[in-house]
XYZ file of C-alpha atoms in Angstrom:
194
model
C -29.919 2.605 -77.704
C -26.518 2.470 -76.270
C -25.640 5.004 -73.613
C -22.401 6.689 -72.961
C -21.379 7.975 -69.438
C -18.904 10.590 -70.304
C -17.073 13.586 -69.621
C -16.422 16.387 -71.905
C -12.982 16.746 -71.406
C -12.106 13.019 -70.813
C -9.676 12.450 -74.060
C -10.790 8.317 -73.119
C -14.242 9.484 -73.366
C -13.306 11.492 -76.580
C -12.098 8.485 -78.478
C -15.140 6.521 -77.819
C -17.382 9.166 -78.912
C -14.987 9.189 -82.197
C -15.567 5.529 -82.525
C -19.404 5.482 -82.126
C -19.163 8.338 -84.427
C -17.138 6.831 -87.134
C -19.332 3.423 -86.608
C -22.444 5.738 -87.067
C -24.269 4.318 -83.733
C -26.708 6.272 -82.325
C -25.936 6.808 -78.330
C -27.377 8.566 -75.599
C -24.750 10.814 -73.871
C -25.001 10.934 -70.226
C -22.576 13.444 -68.461
C -20.939 12.529 -65.412
C -18.928 15.855 -63.948
C -15.598 14.584 -62.827
C -14.501 18.002 -61.070
C -17.390 17.874 -59.287
C -16.662 14.038 -58.231
C -20.078 12.491 -59.750
C -18.026 9.348 -60.934
C -18.060 8.447 -57.143
C -21.825 8.920 -56.650
C -23.876 6.022 -55.708
C -25.811 5.898 -59.065
C -23.106 6.151 -61.180
C -20.982 2.971 -59.026
C -23.860 0.934 -59.632
C -23.218 1.361 -63.389
C -19.593 1.204 -63.018
C -18.198 0.272 -59.678
C -14.674 1.173 -60.999
C -15.945 5.039 -60.731
C -14.458 6.330 -63.954
C -15.569 7.171 -67.594
C -16.036 6.303 -70.075
C -18.644 3.551 -69.397
C -20.983 2.319 -72.246
C -24.362 0.752 -71.522
C -25.960 -1.715 -73.880
C -29.047 -3.154 -72.698
C -28.013 -4.986 -69.356
C -24.503 -5.244 -70.444
C -21.848 -2.578 -69.330
C -18.210 -2.222 -70.337
C -15.972 0.256 -68.964
C -12.469 1.563 -70.391
C -12.080 2.903 -73.609
C -9.990 0.307 -75.452
C -12.658 -2.834 -74.167
C -15.673 -0.316 -75.228
C -13.629 0.238 -78.588
C -13.073 -3.672 -78.967
C -16.628 -4.100 -77.636
C -17.931 -2.075 -80.597
C -15.538 -3.448 -83.206
C -17.080 -6.921 -82.705
C -20.597 -6.267 -82.269
C -20.702 -3.581 -85.243
C -17.493 -4.602 -87.402
C -18.383 -2.075 -89.810
C -16.752 0.246 -90.658
C -13.667 -1.826 -89.192
C -11.266 0.235 -86.709
C -8.567 -1.920 -87.494
C -6.874 -2.514 -90.535
C -6.729 -6.265 -91.623
C -2.720 -5.959 -92.520
C -1.208 -7.558 -89.614
C 1.726 -5.086 -89.335
C -0.722 -1.946 -89.332
C -3.132 -3.656 -87.064
C -0.199 -4.072 -84.558
C 1.039 -0.412 -84.728
C -2.777 0.374 -84.068
C -2.622 -1.624 -80.674
C 0.626 -0.285 -79.628
C -0.252 3.280 -80.307
C -1.419 5.604 -77.268
C -0.736 7.989 -75.222
C -2.060 8.369 -71.447
C -2.032 11.618 -69.403
C 0.102 10.931 -66.335
C 0.348 14.469 -65.054
C -1.471 16.515 -62.047
C -3.176 19.977 -62.775
C -0.175 21.690 -61.212
C 2.626 20.184 -63.595
C 0.380 20.032 -66.714
C 1.885 22.770 -68.917
C 5.332 21.320 -68.218
C 4.507 17.946 -68.712
C 2.811 18.941 -71.709
C 5.890 20.500 -73.537
C 8.087 17.682 -72.339
C 6.401 14.583 -72.211
C 3.829 14.946 -74.525
C 6.737 16.454 -77.032
C 8.914 13.360 -76.166
C 6.208 11.410 -77.179
C 5.178 12.892 -80.209
C 9.008 12.829 -81.430
C 8.775 9.263 -81.360
C 5.384 9.045 -82.500
C 6.800 10.676 -85.833
C 9.541 8.147 -85.915
C 6.988 5.165 -85.526
C 4.237 6.372 -87.898
C 6.575 7.381 -90.933
C 6.445 4.288 -92.508
C 2.668 3.321 -91.979
C 0.888 6.941 -92.200
C -1.089 7.688 -94.904
C -3.768 10.198 -94.932
C -4.316 8.904 -91.170
C -2.188 6.992 -88.746
C -1.835 3.707 -90.261
C -2.827 4.351 -93.351
C -5.577 6.017 -96.091
C -8.481 4.651 -93.714
C -9.323 6.005 -90.223
C -8.562 3.088 -87.714
C -7.909 2.457 -84.172
C -4.798 4.187 -83.705
C -6.441 7.274 -84.985
C -8.931 7.374 -82.272
C -6.281 7.303 -79.650
C -3.914 9.893 -81.230
C -6.664 12.411 -82.210
C -7.443 13.486 -78.791
C -3.953 13.789 -77.398
C -3.228 15.757 -80.694
C -6.374 17.824 -79.719
C -5.730 18.442 -76.259
C -2.085 19.326 -77.186
C -3.209 21.755 -79.638
C -6.417 23.256 -77.926
C -5.455 22.720 -74.308
C -1.905 22.801 -73.965
C -0.920 24.987 -76.727
C 1.951 22.760 -78.157
C 4.016 24.110 -81.006
C 3.285 21.497 -83.519
C 5.385 22.338 -86.127
C 8.219 20.678 -85.149
C 5.717 17.475 -85.684
C 4.526 17.925 -89.295
C 3.333 14.485 -89.562
C 1.246 14.677 -86.283
C 0.305 18.296 -87.077
C -1.035 16.707 -90.958
C -2.685 13.973 -88.969
C -4.375 16.688 -86.483
C -5.661 18.776 -89.371
C -7.299 15.830 -91.322
C -9.136 14.641 -88.231
C -10.708 18.180 -87.903
C -12.161 17.864 -91.370
C -13.969 14.653 -90.259
C -17.358 14.915 -88.980
C -16.808 11.764 -86.750
C -14.207 13.854 -84.882
C -15.704 17.015 -85.122
C -19.082 15.920 -83.277
C -16.855 14.016 -80.803
C -14.681 17.250 -79.697
C -15.228 18.097 -76.095
C -16.554 21.634 -76.552
C -19.470 20.391 -78.732
C -20.268 17.828 -75.585
C -23.606 18.930 -73.674
C -21.535 18.912 -70.414
C -19.208 21.318 -71.710
C -19.168 24.762 -70.514
C -20.610 27.841 -72.342
C -17.997 29.803 -74.119
């Protein structure tokens, strides 16, 4: 069985959980508490010497980095696909992702400015490609990158999404899909109780 070393609040881990769920793959969730520094423990560093999550273990093979994990899953389990067959839509999927770059002290300011700027650009980028989801009427790789960012903007940073109607619509569409619902941070076994 696949093992996913993950942290409940990690957006990188979040997108991998969505990918696993979309492909209908069962996996064992292995919590790595980043706040407690468990990613630097000798046991975890044996699994992933880089010391970050997510890390996927498939038998005796370990792959880390969310993009590498998703591409590995795409090659090993091609159905349902995470990439569209249309070359332009595929390129948009490869182009689309936003990385979190701020420290905790600057988080809210960063969210309001940089995420907002990024979302404004995404509104323009996706307007000609979006259907029900980011690049058409099927869920693809871009959605796995976009959904955790939208989730964090809405649920963690309380960003006013009314200025981003396309992204708000996508966020609402994702929230209706079981693969996305089950990957949500608060549904993970290491999430704090409410």
